[in-house]
Coordinates of C-alpha atoms and ligand atoms in Angstrom, one line a residue:
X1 CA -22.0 -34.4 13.8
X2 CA -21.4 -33.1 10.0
X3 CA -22.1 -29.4 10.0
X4 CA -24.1 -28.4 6.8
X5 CA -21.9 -25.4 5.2
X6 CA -24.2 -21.8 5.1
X7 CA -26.3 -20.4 2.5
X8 CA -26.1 -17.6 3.1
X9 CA -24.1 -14.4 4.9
X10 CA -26.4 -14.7 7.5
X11 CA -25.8 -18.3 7.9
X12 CA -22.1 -18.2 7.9
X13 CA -22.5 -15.4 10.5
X14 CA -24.6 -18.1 12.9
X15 CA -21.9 -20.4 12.3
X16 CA -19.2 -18.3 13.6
X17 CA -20.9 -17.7 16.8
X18 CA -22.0 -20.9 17.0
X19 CA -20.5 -23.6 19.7
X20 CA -20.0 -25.9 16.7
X21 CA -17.2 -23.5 15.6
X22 CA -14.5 -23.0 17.9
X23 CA -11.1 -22.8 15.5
X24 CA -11.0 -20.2 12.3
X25 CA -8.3 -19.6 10.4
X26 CA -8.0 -17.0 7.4
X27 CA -6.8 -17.8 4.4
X28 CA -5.8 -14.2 2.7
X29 CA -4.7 -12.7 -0.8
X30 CA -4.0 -9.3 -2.8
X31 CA -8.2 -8.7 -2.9
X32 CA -7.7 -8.0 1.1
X33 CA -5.5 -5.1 0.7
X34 CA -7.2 -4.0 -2.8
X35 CA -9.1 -0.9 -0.6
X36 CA -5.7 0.5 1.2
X37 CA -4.5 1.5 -2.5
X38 CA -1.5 -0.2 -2.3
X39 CA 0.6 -0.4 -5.5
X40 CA -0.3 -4.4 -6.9
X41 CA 3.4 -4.6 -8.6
X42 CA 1.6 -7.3 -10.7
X43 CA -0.8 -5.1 -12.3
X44 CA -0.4 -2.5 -15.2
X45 CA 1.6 0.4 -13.7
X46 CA 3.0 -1.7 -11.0
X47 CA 6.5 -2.4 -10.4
X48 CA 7.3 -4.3 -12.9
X49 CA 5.7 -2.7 -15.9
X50 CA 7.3 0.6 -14.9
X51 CA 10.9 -0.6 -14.2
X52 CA 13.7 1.4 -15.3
X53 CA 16.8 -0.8 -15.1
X54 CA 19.2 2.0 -16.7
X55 CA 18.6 4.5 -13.4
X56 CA 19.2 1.3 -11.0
X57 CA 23.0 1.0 -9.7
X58 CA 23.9 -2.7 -11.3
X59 CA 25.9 -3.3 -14.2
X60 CA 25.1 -3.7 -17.8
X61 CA 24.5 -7.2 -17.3
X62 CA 22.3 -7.5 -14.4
X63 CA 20.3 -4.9 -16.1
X64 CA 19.9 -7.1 -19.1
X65 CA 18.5 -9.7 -16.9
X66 CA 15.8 -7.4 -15.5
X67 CA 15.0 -6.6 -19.0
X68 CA 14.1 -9.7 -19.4
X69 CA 12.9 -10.7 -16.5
X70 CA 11.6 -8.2 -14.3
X71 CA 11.3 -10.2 -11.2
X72 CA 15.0 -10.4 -11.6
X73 CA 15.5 -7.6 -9.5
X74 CA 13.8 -9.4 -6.2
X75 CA 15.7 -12.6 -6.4
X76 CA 18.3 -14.1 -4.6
X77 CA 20.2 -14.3 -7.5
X78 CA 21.1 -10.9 -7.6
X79 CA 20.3 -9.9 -4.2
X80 CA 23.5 -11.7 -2.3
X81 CA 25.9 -9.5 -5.1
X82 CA 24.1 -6.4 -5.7
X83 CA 21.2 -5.3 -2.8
X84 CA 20.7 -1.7 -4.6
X85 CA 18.3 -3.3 -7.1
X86 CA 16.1 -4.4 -4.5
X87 CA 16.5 -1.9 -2.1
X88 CA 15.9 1.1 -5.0
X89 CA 12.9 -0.4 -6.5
X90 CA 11.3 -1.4 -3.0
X91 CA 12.3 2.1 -1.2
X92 CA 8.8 3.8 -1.8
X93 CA 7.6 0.5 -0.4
X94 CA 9.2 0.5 2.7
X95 CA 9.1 4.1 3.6
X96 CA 5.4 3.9 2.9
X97 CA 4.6 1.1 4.7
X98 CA 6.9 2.5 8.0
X99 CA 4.6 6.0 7.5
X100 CA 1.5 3.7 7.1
X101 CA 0.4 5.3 3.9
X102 CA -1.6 2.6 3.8
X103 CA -4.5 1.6 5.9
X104 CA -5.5 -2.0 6.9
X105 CA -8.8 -2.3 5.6
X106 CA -12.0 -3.6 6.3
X107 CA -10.9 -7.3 5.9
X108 CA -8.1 -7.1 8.0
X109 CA -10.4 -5.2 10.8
X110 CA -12.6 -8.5 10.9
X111 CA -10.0 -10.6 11.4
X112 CA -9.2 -8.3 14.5
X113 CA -12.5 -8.0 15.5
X114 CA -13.2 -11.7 15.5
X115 CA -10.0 -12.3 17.7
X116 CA -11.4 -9.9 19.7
X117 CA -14.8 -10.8 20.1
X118 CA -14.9 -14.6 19.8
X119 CA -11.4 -15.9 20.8
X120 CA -11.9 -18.4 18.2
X121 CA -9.3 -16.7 15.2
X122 CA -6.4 -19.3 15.1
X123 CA -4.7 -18.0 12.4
X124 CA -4.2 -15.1 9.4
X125 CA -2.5 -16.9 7.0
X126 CA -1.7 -14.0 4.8
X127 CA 0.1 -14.0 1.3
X128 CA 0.8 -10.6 0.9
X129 CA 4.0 -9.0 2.4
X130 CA 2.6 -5.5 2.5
X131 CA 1.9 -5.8 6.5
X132 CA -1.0 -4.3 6.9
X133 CA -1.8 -7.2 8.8
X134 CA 0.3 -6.0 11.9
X135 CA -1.7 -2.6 11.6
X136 CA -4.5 -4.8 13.6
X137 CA -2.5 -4.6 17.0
X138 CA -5.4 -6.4 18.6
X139 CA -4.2 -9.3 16.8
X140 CA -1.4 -10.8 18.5
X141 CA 1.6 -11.1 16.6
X142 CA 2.3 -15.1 16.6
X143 CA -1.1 -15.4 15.1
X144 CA -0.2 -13.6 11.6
X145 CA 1.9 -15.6 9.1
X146 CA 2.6 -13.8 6.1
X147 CA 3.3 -16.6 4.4
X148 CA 6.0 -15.0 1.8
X149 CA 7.2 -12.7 4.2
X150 CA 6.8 -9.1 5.2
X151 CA 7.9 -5.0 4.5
X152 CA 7.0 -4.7 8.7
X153 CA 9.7 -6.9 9.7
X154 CA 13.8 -6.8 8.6
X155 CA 16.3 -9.1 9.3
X156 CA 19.7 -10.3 7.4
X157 CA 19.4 -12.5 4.5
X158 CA 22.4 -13.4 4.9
X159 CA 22.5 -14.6 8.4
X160 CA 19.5 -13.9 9.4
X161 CA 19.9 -11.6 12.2
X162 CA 16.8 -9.7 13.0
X163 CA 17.4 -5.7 12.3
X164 CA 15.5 -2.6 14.2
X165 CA 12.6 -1.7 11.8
X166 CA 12.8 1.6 12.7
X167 CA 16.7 2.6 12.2
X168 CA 16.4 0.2 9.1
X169 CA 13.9 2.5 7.5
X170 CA 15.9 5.4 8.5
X171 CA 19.0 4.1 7.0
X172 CA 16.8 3.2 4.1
X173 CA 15.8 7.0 3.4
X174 CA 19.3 8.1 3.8
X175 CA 21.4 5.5 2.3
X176 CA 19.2 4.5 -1.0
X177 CA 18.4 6.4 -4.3
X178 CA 15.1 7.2 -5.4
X179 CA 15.0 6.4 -8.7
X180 CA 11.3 7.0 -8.8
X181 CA 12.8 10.8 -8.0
X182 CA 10.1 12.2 -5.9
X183 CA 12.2 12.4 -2.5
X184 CA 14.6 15.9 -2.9
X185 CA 16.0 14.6 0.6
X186 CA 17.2 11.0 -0.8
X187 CA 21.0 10.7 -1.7
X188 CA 22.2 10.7 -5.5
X189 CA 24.4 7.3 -5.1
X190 CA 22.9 4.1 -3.1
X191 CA 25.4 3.3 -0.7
X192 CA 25.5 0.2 1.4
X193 CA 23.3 -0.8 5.0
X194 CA 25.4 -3.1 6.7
X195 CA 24.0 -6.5 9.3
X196 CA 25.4 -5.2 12.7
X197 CA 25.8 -8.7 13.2
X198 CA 28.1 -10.3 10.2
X199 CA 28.5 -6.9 8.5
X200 CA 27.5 -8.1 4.9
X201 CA 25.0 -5.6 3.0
X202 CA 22.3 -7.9 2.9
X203 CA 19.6 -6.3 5.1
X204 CA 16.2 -6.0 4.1
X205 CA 12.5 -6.9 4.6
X206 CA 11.6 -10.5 5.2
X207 CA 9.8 -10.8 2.0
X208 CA 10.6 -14.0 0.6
X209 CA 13.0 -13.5 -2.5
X210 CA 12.9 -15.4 -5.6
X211 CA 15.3 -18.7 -5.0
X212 CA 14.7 -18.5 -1.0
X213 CA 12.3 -21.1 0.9
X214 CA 9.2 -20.1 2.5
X215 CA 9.4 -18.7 6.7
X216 CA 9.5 -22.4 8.5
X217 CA 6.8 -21.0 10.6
X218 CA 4.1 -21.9 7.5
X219 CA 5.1 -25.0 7.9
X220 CA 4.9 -25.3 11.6
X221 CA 1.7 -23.5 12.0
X222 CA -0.1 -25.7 9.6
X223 CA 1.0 -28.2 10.9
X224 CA -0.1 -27.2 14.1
X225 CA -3.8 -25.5 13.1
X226 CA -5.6 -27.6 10.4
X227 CA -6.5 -30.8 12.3
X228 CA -8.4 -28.8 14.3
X229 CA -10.0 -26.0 12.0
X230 CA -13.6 -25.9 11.7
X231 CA -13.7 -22.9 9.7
X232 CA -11.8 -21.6 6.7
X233 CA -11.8 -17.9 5.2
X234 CA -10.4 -17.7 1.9
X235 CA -10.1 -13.9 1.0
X236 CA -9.1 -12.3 -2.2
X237 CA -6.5 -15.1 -3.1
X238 CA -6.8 -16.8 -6.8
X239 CA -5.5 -19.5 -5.4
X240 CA -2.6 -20.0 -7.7
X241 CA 0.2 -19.8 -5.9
X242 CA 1.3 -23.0 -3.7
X243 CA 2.2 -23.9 -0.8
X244 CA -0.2 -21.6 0.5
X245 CA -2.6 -22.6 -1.5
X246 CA -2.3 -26.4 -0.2
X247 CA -4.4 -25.5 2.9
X248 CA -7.5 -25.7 1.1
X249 CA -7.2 -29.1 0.9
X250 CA -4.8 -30.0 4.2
X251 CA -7.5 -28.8 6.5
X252 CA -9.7 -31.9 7.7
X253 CA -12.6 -33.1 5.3
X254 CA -15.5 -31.7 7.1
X255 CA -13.9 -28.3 7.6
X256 CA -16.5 -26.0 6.5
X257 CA -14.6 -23.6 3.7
X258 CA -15.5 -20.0 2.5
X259 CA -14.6 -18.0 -0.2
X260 CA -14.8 -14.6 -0.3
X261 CA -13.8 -13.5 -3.9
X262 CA -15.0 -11.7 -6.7
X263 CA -15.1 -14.7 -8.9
X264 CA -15.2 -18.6 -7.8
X265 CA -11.7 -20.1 -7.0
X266 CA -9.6 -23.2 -6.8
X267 CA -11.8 -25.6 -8.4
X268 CA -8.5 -27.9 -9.4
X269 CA -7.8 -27.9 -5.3
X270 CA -11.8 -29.4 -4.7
X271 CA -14.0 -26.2 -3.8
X272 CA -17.4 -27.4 -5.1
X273 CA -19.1 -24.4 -6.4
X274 CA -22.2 -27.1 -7.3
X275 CA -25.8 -27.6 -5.7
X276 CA -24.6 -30.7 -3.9
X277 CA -21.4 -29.1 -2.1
X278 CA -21.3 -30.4 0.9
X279 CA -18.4 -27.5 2.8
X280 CA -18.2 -24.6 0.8
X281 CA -19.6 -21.4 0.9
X282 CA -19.0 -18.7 -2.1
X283 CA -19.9 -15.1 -0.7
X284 CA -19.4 -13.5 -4.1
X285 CA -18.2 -9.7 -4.3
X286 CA -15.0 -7.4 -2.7
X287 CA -13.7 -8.2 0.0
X288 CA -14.8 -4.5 1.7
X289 CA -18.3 -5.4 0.6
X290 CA -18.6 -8.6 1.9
X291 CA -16.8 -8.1 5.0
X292 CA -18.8 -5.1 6.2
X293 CA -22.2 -7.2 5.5
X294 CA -20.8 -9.9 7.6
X295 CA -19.5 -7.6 9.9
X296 CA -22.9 -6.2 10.5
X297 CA -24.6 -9.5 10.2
X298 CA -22.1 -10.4 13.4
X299 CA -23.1 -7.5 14.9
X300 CA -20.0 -5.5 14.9
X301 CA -20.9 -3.1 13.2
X302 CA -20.0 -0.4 16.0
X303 CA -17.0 -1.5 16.5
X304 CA -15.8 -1.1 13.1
X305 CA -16.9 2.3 13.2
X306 CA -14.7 2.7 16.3
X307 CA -11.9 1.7 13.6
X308 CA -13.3 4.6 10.8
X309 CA -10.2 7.4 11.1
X310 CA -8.0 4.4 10.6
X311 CA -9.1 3.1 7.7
X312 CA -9.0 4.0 4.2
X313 CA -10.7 6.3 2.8
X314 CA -12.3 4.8 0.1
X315 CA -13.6 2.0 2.7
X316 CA -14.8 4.9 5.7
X317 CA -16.6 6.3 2.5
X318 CA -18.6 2.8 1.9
X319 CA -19.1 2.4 5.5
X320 CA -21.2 5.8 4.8
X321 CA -22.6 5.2 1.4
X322 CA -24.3 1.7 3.2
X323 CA -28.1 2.8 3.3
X324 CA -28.4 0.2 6.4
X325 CA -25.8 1.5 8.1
X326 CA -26.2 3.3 11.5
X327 CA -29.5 1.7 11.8
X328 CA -29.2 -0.6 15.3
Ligands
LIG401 ZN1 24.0 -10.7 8.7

């Protein structure tokens, strides 16, 4: 039977709970993670409009290529010579993520909460790497792909030995500069953190550098989910940035799709914004905003409350401001 996509919030809550709906993956993007405050190293300010190659250890010429290129300094290029660039610029990013600085949000907290209460989420398919994700503990861990890797988990890139997060981060704050110069405790000179395995200097997050392929688990996890999916989330993602993108249109035909964005999305991929769409379903506005609606439409909304002193601020604040809210 052809499910007619929702309306409506309320419509697309119905569906979930619905029998009809029994496989839901999420499709997720840099508008998730917005809320938590985390630095968007894209944006104005981020990290590469304030890069400083002269205070990075590298020599003349990699810092030439920065200049030029500031997404130099996270490629594999330079990586597999020199690790300081990455692990300098990144080091305020890893210790913050290992200190959660930054909360998972109200986004991430529905993905937990509909693992937890329907059984029915499949998948987060996420594309950022700043782990928040794993924050939701609920979730298990096999069912998060962060698609271009993550600051939560470390590993060789090298030889791909997997590294302790913890003593990583710890060799991390004592072995790596600050050339943002807001830690007194961190060292003057970077010096190296070696794999325990082959010994090389190449340890870091599994982000995906540029010049490396994507984690194979994309791969096999799409190709394991989408036949089956009967629901799609797409969440803060512009979709411009492939493969991840490619699920949009990999998931079967009659897969109902949603986007939850501040502005429509991925028209050249088929989402049909028009009267006569037959799938999709554009809940316009941030992803907080949405989320808590459906969240409360779902009736959840107690149980994201149970969730308040771990989330951020600016969200536990909206949870407040929400004239409905509290009302049962
Ligand atoms: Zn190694």
């Amino acid at each position: 039977m052809k499910i007619a996509p929702p309306v409506d919030l309320a419509g697309l809550a119905k569906h979930i709970l619905s029998n009809e709906c029994q496989s839901i993956a999420i499709l997720s993007g840099a508008g998730v993670s917005v809320a938590s405050g985390i630095p968007d190293f894209r944006s104005p300010g981020g990290m590469y409009d304030t890069l400083r190659p002269d205070l990075i250890t590298a020599t003349e010429r990699e810092r030439a290529l920065m200049r030029r290129d500031p997404t130099y300094v996270v490629s594999w290029e330079i990586f597999r010579h020199n690790p300081f660039p990455y692990l300098e610029v990144r080091r305020p990013f890893i210790l913050g993520t290992q200190e959660q600085t930054w909360k998972a949000t109200i986004a991430h907290r529905f993905a937990e909460l509909l693992h937890i209460k329907t059984n029915k989420l499949t998948r987060v398919y996420t594309q950022n790497i700043d782990g928040l994700d794993r924050q939701c503990v609920r979730i298990p861990a096999e069912k998060i792909v962060p698609v271009h890797g993550t600051m939560s988990r470390v590993a060789c890139e090298g030889c791909g030995h997997p590294a302790d997060y913890e003593s990583f981060c710890e060799n991390v704050r004592r072995n790596t500069k600050d050339i943002y110069q807001q830690d007194k405790q961190a060292p003057k000179e970077s010096s190296h953190i070696l794999c325990e395995k082959c010994r090389q200097p190449l340890v870091k997050p599994t982000t995906v550098l540029f010049g490396r392929n994507l984690p194979g688990e994309f791969f096999q996890c799409t190709e394991h989910d989408l036949p089956d999916l009967d629901l799609l989330i797409i969440a803060g993602t512009s979709l411009v940035v492939s493969p991840a993108n490619s699920l949009v249109y990999k998931i079967p035909g009659d897969t109902i799709r949603v986007v939850v964005n501040r502005e429509p999305v991925g028209f050249d991929l088929g989402i049909d914004y028009g009267p006569s769409r037959a799938r999709d379903f554009f809940a316009r506005g941030a992803c907080e905003d949405v989320f808590l609606e459906l969240i409360k439409l779902l009736g959840w909304k107690d149980d994201l409350v149970a969730y308040a002193s771990d989330l951020p601020p600016s969200s536990t604040a909206l949870i407040n401001r929400n004239a409905n809210y509290g009302a049962s």
